[in-house]
Coordinates of C-alpha atoms in Angstrom, one line a residue:
X1 CA 228.1 53.2 27.7
X2 CA 227.7 53.1 31.5
X3 CA 226.1 50.0 32.6
X4 CA 223.2 49.7 35.4
X5 CA 225.1 48.1 38.5
X6 CA 223.8 44.4 39.4
X7 CA 221.3 44.8 41.9
X8 CA 223.2 42.1 43.8
X9 CA 226.5 43.8 44.0
X10 CA 227.7 46.8 45.9
X11 CA 228.1 49.9 43.8
X12 CA 230.8 52.2 45.4
X13 CA 231.3 55.8 44.8
X14 CA 234.8 57.5 44.2
X15 CA 235.5 57.6 48.0
X16 CA 235.0 53.6 48.2
X17 CA 231.8 54.1 50.1
X18 CA 228.8 51.8 49.4
X19 CA 226.4 54.4 47.6
X20 CA 223.2 54.8 49.3
X21 CA 221.1 54.7 46.0
X22 CA 222.8 51.3 45.4
X23 CA 221.8 49.8 48.8
X24 CA 218.1 51.0 48.3
X25 CA 218.2 49.4 44.9
X26 CA 219.4 46.2 46.2
X27 CA 216.5 46.0 49.1
X28 CA 214.1 47.2 46.6
X29 CA 215.1 44.4 44.3
X30 CA 215.0 41.7 47.2
X31 CA 211.3 42.8 48.0
X32 CA 210.3 42.5 44.4
X33 CA 212.1 39.1 44.1
X34 CA 210.2 37.7 47.1
X35 CA 206.7 39.1 45.8
X36 CA 207.5 37.9 42.3
X37 CA 208.5 34.3 43.4
X38 CA 205.6 34.0 45.9
X39 CA 203.0 35.3 43.1
X40 CA 204.6 32.8 40.5
X41 CA 204.7 29.7 43.0
X42 CA 200.7 30.3 43.6
X43 CA 199.7 30.8 40.3
X44 CA 201.8 27.7 38.8
X45 CA 201.0 25.5 41.7
X46 CA 204.9 24.7 42.4
X47 CA 206.3 23.6 45.8
X48 CA 209.3 25.8 45.6
X49 CA 211.4 28.5 43.7
X50 CA 213.9 31.0 43.4
X51 CA 215.0 34.2 42.0
X52 CA 218.7 34.5 41.1
X53 CA 221.1 37.3 40.0
X54 CA 224.0 36.2 37.5
X55 CA 227.5 37.7 37.2
X56 CA 228.4 39.5 34.1
X57 CA 227.7 37.4 30.9
X58 CA 225.5 35.1 32.8
X59 CA 228.5 33.7 34.9
X60 CA 228.2 32.9 38.3
X61 CA 225.6 33.5 41.0
X62 CA 226.0 36.9 42.7
X63 CA 222.8 36.6 44.9
X64 CA 219.5 34.6 45.2
X65 CA 216.2 34.6 47.0
X66 CA 215.4 30.7 47.8
X67 CA 212.1 29.2 48.8
X68 CA 212.5 25.5 48.1
X69 CA 209.9 23.9 50.3
X70 CA 211.8 24.7 53.5
X71 CA 212.9 28.1 55.1
X72 CA 213.4 31.1 52.8
X73 CA 216.9 32.0 52.3
X74 CA 218.9 34.4 50.3
X75 CA 222.1 32.3 50.3
X76 CA 223.0 31.1 46.9
X77 CA 225.3 28.5 48.6
X78 CA 222.0 26.8 49.9
X79 CA 221.4 25.7 46.4
X80 CA 221.5 21.8 45.9
X81 CA 224.1 20.9 43.2
X82 CA 222.0 19.5 40.4
X83 CA 219.8 22.8 40.5
X84 CA 222.9 24.8 40.4
X85 CA 224.0 23.0 37.1
X86 CA 220.5 23.7 35.6
X87 CA 220.7 27.4 36.6
X88 CA 224.3 27.7 35.0
X89 CA 222.8 25.8 31.8
X90 CA 219.8 28.3 31.5
X91 CA 222.2 31.3 32.1
X92 CA 224.5 30.4 29.5
X93 CA 222.0 29.2 27.1
X94 CA 219.7 32.5 27.9
X95 CA 216.6 30.2 27.2
X96 CA 213.9 28.6 29.4
X97 CA 214.9 25.0 30.9
X98 CA 212.0 22.7 31.8
X99 CA 212.5 19.1 33.0
X100 CA 210.2 16.9 34.5
X101 CA 212.1 13.8 35.1
X102 CA 215.0 14.9 37.5
X103 CA 214.4 11.8 39.5
X104 CA 214.8 9.3 36.5
X105 CA 217.9 7.2 37.1
X106 CA 219.2 9.3 40.0
X107 CA 218.4 10.2 43.6
X108 CA 219.3 14.0 43.9
X109 CA 219.9 15.2 47.3
X110 CA 216.6 16.7 48.6
X111 CA 216.8 20.8 48.9
X112 CA 218.0 22.1 52.4
X113 CA 215.1 22.3 54.6
X114 CA 212.6 20.2 52.6
X115 CA 211.5 16.7 52.9
X116 CA 211.3 16.1 49.3
X117 CA 213.8 15.2 46.4
X118 CA 213.9 17.4 43.2
X119 CA 211.5 15.7 40.4
X120 CA 210.8 18.8 38.1
X121 CA 212.4 22.0 37.5
X122 CA 211.3 25.2 35.2
X123 CA 214.0 28.0 34.8
X124 CA 213.0 31.3 33.2
X125 CA 216.0 33.7 32.4
X126 CA 215.8 37.1 33.0
X127 CA 217.2 39.4 30.1
X128 CA 218.2 42.8 30.6
X129 CA 219.6 44.8 27.6
X130 CA 219.6 41.1 25.7
X131 CA 221.9 39.7 28.2
X132 CA 221.2 37.1 31.0
X133 CA 220.8 39.0 34.3
X134 CA 219.2 36.2 36.3
X135 CA 216.6 33.9 36.4
X136 CA 213.1 32.9 38.2
X137 CA 213.2 29.2 38.9
X138 CA 210.4 26.8 40.1
X139 CA 210.7 23.2 41.3
X140 CA 208.4 20.3 41.9
X141 CA 205.2 20.8 40.4
X142 CA 202.4 17.8 40.9
X143 CA 202.1 16.3 37.6
X144 CA 205.1 18.4 36.2
X145 CA 205.3 21.7 34.2
X146 CA 203.8 22.5 31.0
X147 CA 204.4 24.9 28.1
X148 CA 201.8 27.2 29.4
X149 CA 203.8 27.3 32.8
X150 CA 206.9 28.3 30.9
X151 CA 205.0 31.2 29.3
X152 CA 204.0 32.3 32.7
X153 CA 207.4 32.0 34.2
X154 CA 208.8 33.9 31.3
X155 CA 206.1 36.7 31.8
X156 CA 207.4 36.9 35.7
X157 CA 211.1 37.0 34.4
X158 CA 210.0 40.0 32.4
X159 CA 208.6 41.6 35.8
X160 CA 212.0 40.9 37.5
X161 CA 213.9 42.4 34.5
X162 CA 212.1 45.7 35.0
X163 CA 212.6 45.8 38.8
X164 CA 216.5 45.2 37.9
X165 CA 216.4 48.3 35.3
X166 CA 214.2 50.6 37.5
X167 CA 215.6 49.4 41.1
X168 CA 212.2 49.6 42.8
X169 CA 209.5 47.5 44.1
X170 CA 207.0 46.3 41.4
X171 CA 204.2 45.0 43.6
X172 CA 201.8 46.8 41.6
X173 CA 203.1 45.1 38.4
X174 CA 203.2 41.6 40.2
X175 CA 199.5 42.5 41.1
X176 CA 198.5 43.3 37.6
X177 CA 200.0 40.2 36.3
X178 CA 198.0 38.2 38.9
X179 CA 195.0 40.2 37.9
X180 CA 195.6 39.2 34.4
X181 CA 196.3 35.5 35.3
X182 CA 192.8 35.6 37.1
X183 CA 191.2 37.4 34.2
X184 CA 192.6 34.6 32.0
X185 CA 191.0 32.0 34.4
X186 CA 187.9 33.7 34.5
X187 CA 187.7 33.9 30.6
X188 CA 188.3 30.1 30.3
X189 CA 185.9 29.5 33.1
X190 CA 183.2 31.5 31.0
X191 CA 184.3 29.8 27.6
X192 CA 183.8 26.4 29.3
X193 CA 180.7 27.3 30.8
X194 CA 179.2 28.7 27.4
X195 CA 180.5 25.4 25.8
X196 CA 178.8 23.2 28.3
X197 CA 175.5 25.4 28.1
X198 CA 175.7 25.1 24.4
X199 CA 176.0 21.2 24.6
X200 CA 173.2 21.2 27.0
X201 CA 170.8 23.5 25.3
X202 CA 171.5 21.4 22.1
X203 CA 170.3 18.2 23.9
X204 CA 166.6 18.9 23.9
X205 CA 164.1 19.8 21.2
X206 CA 161.5 20.5 23.9
X207 CA 161.1 24.1 23.8
X208 CA 160.1 24.5 27.9
X209 CA 163.5 22.7 28.4
X210 CA 165.5 24.8 26.1
X211 CA 164.2 28.0 27.9
X212 CA 164.6 26.8 31.5
X213 CA 168.0 25.7 30.7
X214 CA 168.8 28.9 29.3
X215 CA 168.1 30.9 32.5
X216 CA 169.6 27.9 34.5
X217 CA 173.1 28.4 32.7
X218 CA 172.9 31.9 32.4
X219 CA 173.0 32.3 36.3
X220 CA 176.5 30.8 36.2
X221 CA 177.8 33.6 34.1
X222 CA 175.6 36.5 34.8
X223 CA 174.2 36.8 38.3
X224 CA 170.4 38.0 38.7
X225 CA 167.8 38.2 41.2
X226 CA 164.7 37.8 38.8
X227 CA 164.7 36.7 35.3
X228 CA 162.2 35.6 32.8
X229 CA 162.0 34.4 29.0
X230 CA 159.1 35.6 26.7
X231 CA 158.2 34.5 23.3
X232 CA 156.1 35.9 20.5
X233 CA 152.8 33.9 20.1
X234 CA 150.0 34.1 17.5
X235 CA 148.5 37.5 16.6
X236 CA 151.9 39.2 17.7
X237 CA 151.4 38.7 21.5
X238 CA 154.0 37.7 23.9
X239 CA 153.7 35.1 26.7
X240 CA 156.0 34.6 29.4
X241 CA 157.1 30.9 29.1
X242 CA 159.5 30.6 32.1
X243 CA 160.8 32.6 35.0
X244 CA 163.4 32.6 37.7
X245 CA 161.6 33.5 41.1
X246 CA 164.6 34.0 43.1
X247 CA 165.2 30.2 44.0
X248 CA 164.6 28.2 41.0
X249 CA 163.9 28.3 37.3
X250 CA 160.0 27.5 36.7
X251 CA 158.7 26.8 33.4
X252 CA 155.2 28.0 32.9
X253 CA 152.1 26.0 31.9
X254 CA 150.1 27.1 29.1
X255 CA 147.0 28.1 31.3
X256 CA 149.5 30.3 33.7
X257 CA 151.3 32.2 31.1
X258 CA 151.0 36.0 31.4
X259 CA 150.5 37.5 28.2
X260 CA 151.2 41.0 27.0
X261 CA 150.6 43.2 23.9
X262 CA 154.3 44.6 22.9
X263 CA 152.5 47.7 21.6
X264 CA 151.7 48.7 25.1
X265 CA 155.1 48.4 26.4
X266 CA 157.7 50.3 24.4
X267 CA 160.8 48.8 25.8
X268 CA 159.7 45.4 24.9
X269 CA 158.3 46.6 21.6
X270 CA 161.7 48.0 20.9
X271 CA 163.7 44.8 21.4
X272 CA 161.2 42.8 19.4
X273 CA 161.3 45.3 16.2
X274 CA 164.8 46.3 16.3
X275 CA 166.6 43.0 17.6
X276 CA 168.9 44.8 20.1
X277 CA 169.2 44.7 23.6
X278 CA 168.3 47.5 26.3
X279 CA 170.2 47.9 29.6
X280 CA 168.5 50.1 32.0
X281 CA 170.6 51.1 35.3
X282 CA 167.5 51.9 37.2
X283 CA 163.9 51.2 36.1
X284 CA 162.2 53.1 38.8
X285 CA 163.5 56.4 37.2
X286 CA 163.1 55.1 33.4
X287 CA 160.4 57.4 31.9
X288 CA 159.1 54.5 29.5
X289 CA 159.2 51.6 32.0
X290 CA 155.6 49.8 31.9
X291 CA 156.2 46.1 32.7
X292 CA 154.3 44.8 35.5
X293 CA 157.3 44.1 37.7
X294 CA 157.9 44.2 41.7
X295 CA 160.1 47.3 41.9
X296 CA 161.0 46.3 45.5
X297 CA 163.0 43.4 43.8
X298 CA 164.1 44.9 40.6
X299 CA 166.1 48.0 39.7
X300 CA 168.8 47.2 37.1
X301 CA 167.3 45.6 34.2
X302 CA 168.6 43.8 31.1
X303 CA 166.6 42.7 28.1
X304 CA 168.2 40.5 25.3
X305 CA 166.5 39.2 22.1
X306 CA 166.1 35.8 20.9
X307 CA 165.8 34.9 17.4
X308 CA 164.7 32.0 15.4
X309 CA 165.3 31.7 11.4
X310 CA 166.5 35.4 11.3
X311 CA 163.6 36.9 12.8
X312 CA 163.1 37.8 16.7
X313 CA 161.2 35.1 18.3
X314 CA 161.1 36.6 22.0
X315 CA 163.4 37.8 24.5
X316 CA 164.8 37.1 27.8
X317 CA 165.2 39.7 30.9
X318 CA 167.4 39.8 33.9
X319 CA 167.1 42.1 36.8
X320 CA 169.0 42.9 39.9
X321 CA 167.8 44.7 43.2
X322 CA 171.0 47.0 43.1
X323 CA 170.6 50.0 40.6
X324 CA 173.6 50.3 38.0
X325 CA 174.4 46.8 38.7
X326 CA 174.6 45.3 35.1
X327 CA 177.5 46.6 32.9
X328 CA 178.7 46.0 29.3
X329 CA 180.5 42.6 30.1
X330 CA 177.1 41.3 31.6
X331 CA 175.6 42.6 28.1
X332 CA 178.2 40.7 26.1
X333 CA 177.7 37.5 28.1
X334 CA 174.1 37.6 27.8
X335 CA 174.3 38.1 24.3
X336 CA 176.6 35.2 23.8
X337 CA 174.3 33.0 25.7
X338 CA 171.5 34.2 23.4
X339 CA 173.2 33.3 20.4
X340 CA 173.7 29.7 21.5
X341 CA 169.8 29.7 23.0
X342 CA 168.7 31.1 19.8
X343 CA 169.9 28.2 17.7
X344 CA 168.1 25.7 20.5
X345 CA 164.9 27.6 20.4
X346 CA 165.0 27.5 16.4
X347 CA 165.4 24.0 16.6
X348 CA 162.9 23.5 19.2
X349 CA 160.4 25.6 17.0
X350 CA 161.2 23.6 13.7
X351 CA 160.6 20.3 15.8
X352 CA 157.2 21.4 17.2
X353 CA 156.1 22.6 13.8
X354 CA 157.2 19.2 12.3
X355 CA 155.2 17.5 15.1
X356 CA 152.2 19.8 14.5
X357 CA 152.5 19.2 10.6
X358 CA 152.8 15.5 11.5
X359 CA 149.6 15.5 13.5
X360 CA 147.9 17.7 11.1
X361 CA 148.7 15.1 8.2
X362 CA 147.5 12.4 10.1
X363 CA 144.3 14.3 11.0
X364 CA 143.8 14.9 7.5
X365 CA 144.3 11.4 6.3
X366 CA 141.6 10.4 8.6
X367 CA 139.4 13.1 7.3
X368 CA 140.3 12.3 3.7
X369 CA 139.2 8.7 4.4
X370 CA 136.0 10.0 6.2
X371 CA 135.2 12.0 3.1
X372 CA 136.0 9.3 0.8
X373 CA 133.5 7.1 2.8
X374 CA 131.1 9.9 2.9
X375 CA 131.1 10.4 -0.9
X376 CA 130.6 6.8 -1.6
X377 CA 127.7 6.4 0.8
X378 CA 126.4 9.5 -1.2
X379 CA 126.9 7.9 -4.4
X380 CA 125.5 4.7 -3.4
X381 CA 122.4 6.5 -1.9
X382 CA 121.8 8.5 -5.3
X383 CA 122.3 5.5 -7.2
X384 CA 119.9 3.4 -5.3
X385 CA 117.3 6.0 -4.4
X386 CA 117.1 7.8 -7.7
X387 CA 119.0 6.0 -10.6
X388 CA 118.0 2.3 -9.1
X389 CA 114.2 3.2 -8.4
X390 CA 114.0 5.0 -12.0
X391 CA 115.5 1.8 -13.9
X392 CA 113.0 -0.2 -11.9
X393 CA 110.1 1.8 -12.8
X394 CA 111.2 1.9 -16.6
X395 CA 111.7 -1.7 -16.6
X396 CA 107.9 -2.1 -15.2
X397 CA 106.8 0.2 -17.9
X398 CA 108.8 -1.7 -20.6
X399 CA 106.6 -4.7 -19.5
X400 CA 103.5 -3.0 -19.6
X401 CA 104.3 -1.7 -23.0
X402 CA 105.1 -5.0 -24.1
X403 CA 101.8 -6.3 -22.8
X404 CA 99.9 -3.4 -24.8
X405 CA 101.5 -4.1 -27.9
X406 CA 100.4 -7.8 -27.6
X407 CA 97.1 -6.7 -27.2
X408 CA 97.1 -4.3 -30.1
X409 CA 96.4 -1.2 -28.2
X410 CA 97.9 2.2 -28.5
X411 CA 101.2 2.7 -27.2
X412 CA 102.1 6.3 -28.0
X413 CA 101.4 7.5 -24.3
X414 CA 103.2 4.8 -22.8
X415 CA 106.5 5.5 -24.9
X416 CA 106.2 9.2 -24.1
X417 CA 106.2 8.4 -20.1
X418 CA 109.0 6.0 -20.5
X419 CA 110.9 8.4 -22.4
X420 CA 110.7 11.1 -19.6
X421 CA 111.5 8.4 -17.1
X422 CA 114.6 7.8 -19.1
X423 CA 115.5 11.3 -19.1
X424 CA 115.2 11.5 -15.5
X425 CA 117.8 8.8 -15.1
X426 CA 120.2 10.8 -17.6
X427 CA 119.6 14.1 -15.6
X428 CA 120.4 12.2 -12.2
X429 CA 123.5 10.5 -13.3
X430 CA 125.0 13.8 -15.1
X431 CA 124.4 15.7 -11.8
X432 CA 125.9 13.1 -9.9
X433 CA 128.9 13.0 -12.2
X434 CA 129.1 16.8 -12.2
X435 CA 129.2 16.8 -8.3
X436 CA 132.2 14.4 -8.3
X437 CA 133.9 16.4 -11.2
X438 CA 132.1 18.9 -13.7
X439 CA 133.1 18.2 -17.3
X440 CA 133.3 22.0 -17.8
X441 CA 136.4 22.1 -15.5
X442 CA 138.1 20.0 -17.9
X443 CA 136.9 21.2 -21.1
X444 CA 136.4 25.2 -20.7
X445 CA 138.4 25.8 -17.7
X446 CA 138.1 27.2 -14.2
X447 CA 135.9 30.4 -15.0
X448 CA 133.5 28.4 -16.6
X449 CA 133.3 25.7 -14.0
X450 CA 132.9 28.2 -11.1
X451 CA 130.3 30.3 -12.9
X452 CA 128.3 27.0 -13.4
X453 CA 128.8 25.7 -9.8
X454 CA 127.9 29.3 -8.3
X455 CA 124.9 29.5 -10.3
X456 CA 123.5 26.2 -9.3
X457 CA 124.6 26.6 -5.6
X458 CA 122.7 30.3 -5.7
X459 CA 119.7 28.9 -7.4
X460 CA 119.1 25.7 -5.1
X461 CA 119.7 27.7 -1.6
X462 CA 118.0 30.8 -2.6
X463 CA 121.2 33.2 -2.6
X464 CA 121.7 36.4 -4.2
X465 CA 124.9 35.8 -6.4
X466 CA 127.3 38.3 -7.7
X467 CA 130.1 36.4 -9.9
X468 CA 133.1 38.1 -11.3
X469 CA 136.0 36.7 -13.6
X470 CA 139.1 38.9 -14.5
X471 CA 142.2 38.2 -16.6
X472 CA 141.2 34.6 -17.5
X473 CA 140.6 34.9 -20.9
X474 CA 143.9 34.0 -22.2
X475 CA 145.7 30.5 -21.9
X476 CA 144.5 27.8 -19.6
X477 CA 146.0 27.4 -16.0
X478 CA 147.7 24.1 -15.3
X479 CA 145.4 21.4 -14.5
X480 CA 146.5 20.9 -11.0
X481 CA 146.0 24.5 -10.4
X482 CA 142.5 24.7 -11.7
X483 CA 141.4 21.6 -9.7
X484 CA 142.8 22.9 -6.4
X485 CA 141.2 26.3 -6.6
X486 CA 137.9 24.7 -7.9
X487 CA 137.9 22.5 -4.8
X488 CA 138.7 25.5 -2.5
X489 CA 135.7 27.6 -3.9
X490 CA 133.4 24.6 -3.9
X491 CA 134.3 23.8 0.0
X492 CA 133.9 27.6 0.8
X493 CA 130.5 27.8 -0.8
X494 CA 129.8 24.5 0.9
X495 CA 130.4 26.0 4.3
X496 CA 128.3 29.1 3.5
X497 CA 125.3 26.9 2.6
X498 CA 125.8 24.7 5.8
X499 CA 126.9 27.3 8.3
X500 CA 126.7 30.8 7.4
X501 CA 122.8 31.5 7.0
X502 CA 123.7 33.9 4.5
X503 CA 121.5 35.9 1.8
X504 CA 124.4 36.9 -0.7
X505 CA 127.1 35.0 -2.0
X506 CA 130.1 37.1 -3.8
X507 CA 132.7 35.1 -5.7
X508 CA 135.6 36.7 -7.7
X509 CA 138.4 35.0 -9.8
X510 CA 141.2 36.9 -10.8
X511 CA 144.4 36.4 -12.6
X512 CA 147.0 39.0 -11.8
X513 CA 150.6 38.4 -13.6
X514 CA 152.1 35.0 -12.0
X515 CA 149.2 34.6 -9.4
X516 CA 145.6 33.6 -9.5
X517 CA 143.2 34.8 -6.7
X518 CA 139.8 33.1 -5.9
X519 CA 137.5 35.1 -3.3
X520 CA 134.2 33.6 -1.8
X521 CA 132.4 36.2 0.5
X522 CA 129.1 35.7 2.3
X523 CA 126.8 38.0 4.6
X524 CA 126.4 35.4 7.2
X525 CA 126.5 34.9 11.0
X526 CA 130.4 34.7 10.7
X527 CA 132.7 33.3 13.3
X528 CA 136.0 33.7 15.4
X529 CA 139.0 32.6 13.2
X530 CA 141.2 32.0 16.3
X531 CA 138.8 29.7 17.7
X532 CA 138.3 27.9 14.5
X533 CA 142.1 27.4 14.1
X534 CA 142.2 25.7 17.3
X535 CA 139.1 23.6 17.1
X536 CA 138.5 20.7 14.6
X537 CA 137.6 22.6 11.5
X538 CA 138.5 20.2 9.0
X539 CA 137.4 22.2 6.1
X540 CA 139.5 25.3 6.8
X541 CA 142.5 23.0 7.5
X542 CA 142.0 21.0 4.1
X543 CA 141.8 24.4 2.3
X544 CA 144.9 25.6 3.9
X545 CA 146.7 22.5 2.9
X546 CA 145.7 22.7 -0.9
X547 CA 146.9 26.2 -1.0
X548 CA 150.1 25.6 0.6
X549 CA 150.7 22.5 -1.5
X550 CA 150.7 24.9 -4.5
X551 CA 153.1 27.3 -2.8
X552 CA 150.1 29.6 -2.1
X553 CA 148.5 31.2 0.9
X554 CA 144.8 31.0 2.2
X555 CA 143.3 34.0 4.4
X556 CA 140.1 33.9 6.4
X557 CA 138.6 37.1 7.4
X558 CA 135.5 36.8 9.7
X559 CA 133.8 38.2 12.8
X560 CA 130.7 37.0 14.5
X561 CA 127.7 38.8 12.9
X562 CA 130.0 40.2 10.0
X563 CA 130.1 37.5 7.5
X564 CA 133.0 35.5 5.9
X565 CA 135.8 36.2 3.4
X566 CA 138.0 33.2 2.2
X567 CA 141.0 34.4 -0.1
X568 CA 143.2 31.8 -1.7
X569 CA 146.1 33.0 -4.1
X570 CA 148.3 30.4 -5.7
X571 CA 151.1 30.9 -8.2
X572 CA 149.7 30.1 -11.9
X573 CA 152.6 28.1 -12.8
X574 CA 152.6 24.3 -12.7
X575 CA 154.2 23.3 -9.3
X576 CA 155.0 20.2 -10.6
X577 CA 156.3 20.5 -14.2
X578 CA 158.5 17.4 -14.4
X579 CA 155.7 15.2 -13.0

């Protein structure tokens, strides 16, 4: 088999003259060797290096290009003896040689033209057809060479092998290798940036801090001119919580947050409903663009969803003045940041909910104490004003009766009067006990207790009552469920009497499979539910807490002038079976 002439030698034709092709290949390889070595030195950070061509079987050096910290040279004779021995060792072994302690225990002669002694060396063999045809060497890297450096040197040696095989300048390959290295460096930078962003995002449980950190860290990965973060609020509206105004990231106070209805903006609505990002090359020519943006500063637009507990919690948008600026790489980076930020947003949301729940529990505890004190005052007043006075009057009547008996008079009328007073005391005590907890609830169940209380309330306050019960003819509900539903209905009817100014009261109790529903409806003045939720409406708050404690829900439907409907649904099973 005909072997490829060594680029360092002179291939002669049959006349004994040097073949022009061999001269061209030699010059091409020399150019490639210089390009390879310079690129390798720059990327690995070495002070010097060489590209050498070995003789057949890896014996001897036929040519070399040297750059050992001084003037460049192509004379193999300029190699220091220690470096020459290392080259011979690498060529014979056909394996990469890495030594970082050349200065240890000896004082090697400095390379020609340099002022520094040999301290470290990395030699990677150039393999052509399985044989060592030469090597790529590097010397004196501050801090020494690493295994990763050895892999890069071997990659450059592979480029040199291609140069030997094809006999041409491979600047494009060297450039490609450099670009691959730069791409690797950028990938490392992006990975480090994303990791740092994750750490910073998870440090805070404040939602505004998380959102501003999101935009601030994202700027290091995806350039943009304008940006904003939007979150889904109550009533499915979206509010802008933080913006990048071209200079800095600014969190927006609650009073300054712009709000929008996603149904009026198809692009936002699509992101929120599908959970998929949207990339628009130029919003100025997009038929569905409707967001209120400054088109003189925005052209290319990118919208990426944010998630919390598996649902879309909002989105962040990025824009650039140049049309078509954002690409698929920007989209992938933004999605990667979204994944990290979504975890932080979810943690912040859960923390806020926990804080709100704690504050609500504290408020309910205070309300419970107030209600208990109010009930005690009511009981004390009832006992004092009714039962106490009646008993005093009964005692006075008994004394009169005693005198009349002693005088021999008729006592029939006096006894009848005392019996009436006694009955009044009994009725008052019975009514007081029923207000605290009706006996019918314990003995007859939820339907009978609610029917009795509804009739009593309607009769006392002049309301037209419509009461209906369905599906409660079978077995009794658990006591905790009956008590909770009774208290919800009682509180709802109390609110009707106090605030609704109603003329009609509708009460429905229905059991449907594993659920029980109680509805209280009136035709009163109504109110705005969202304002009631923001205010100190302890009654509605208490009803909601009772329903949620049983794993159920409370729904309040109302509007000014349209009456109010309160619906509570809870499971019919005992939520605490092991209690």
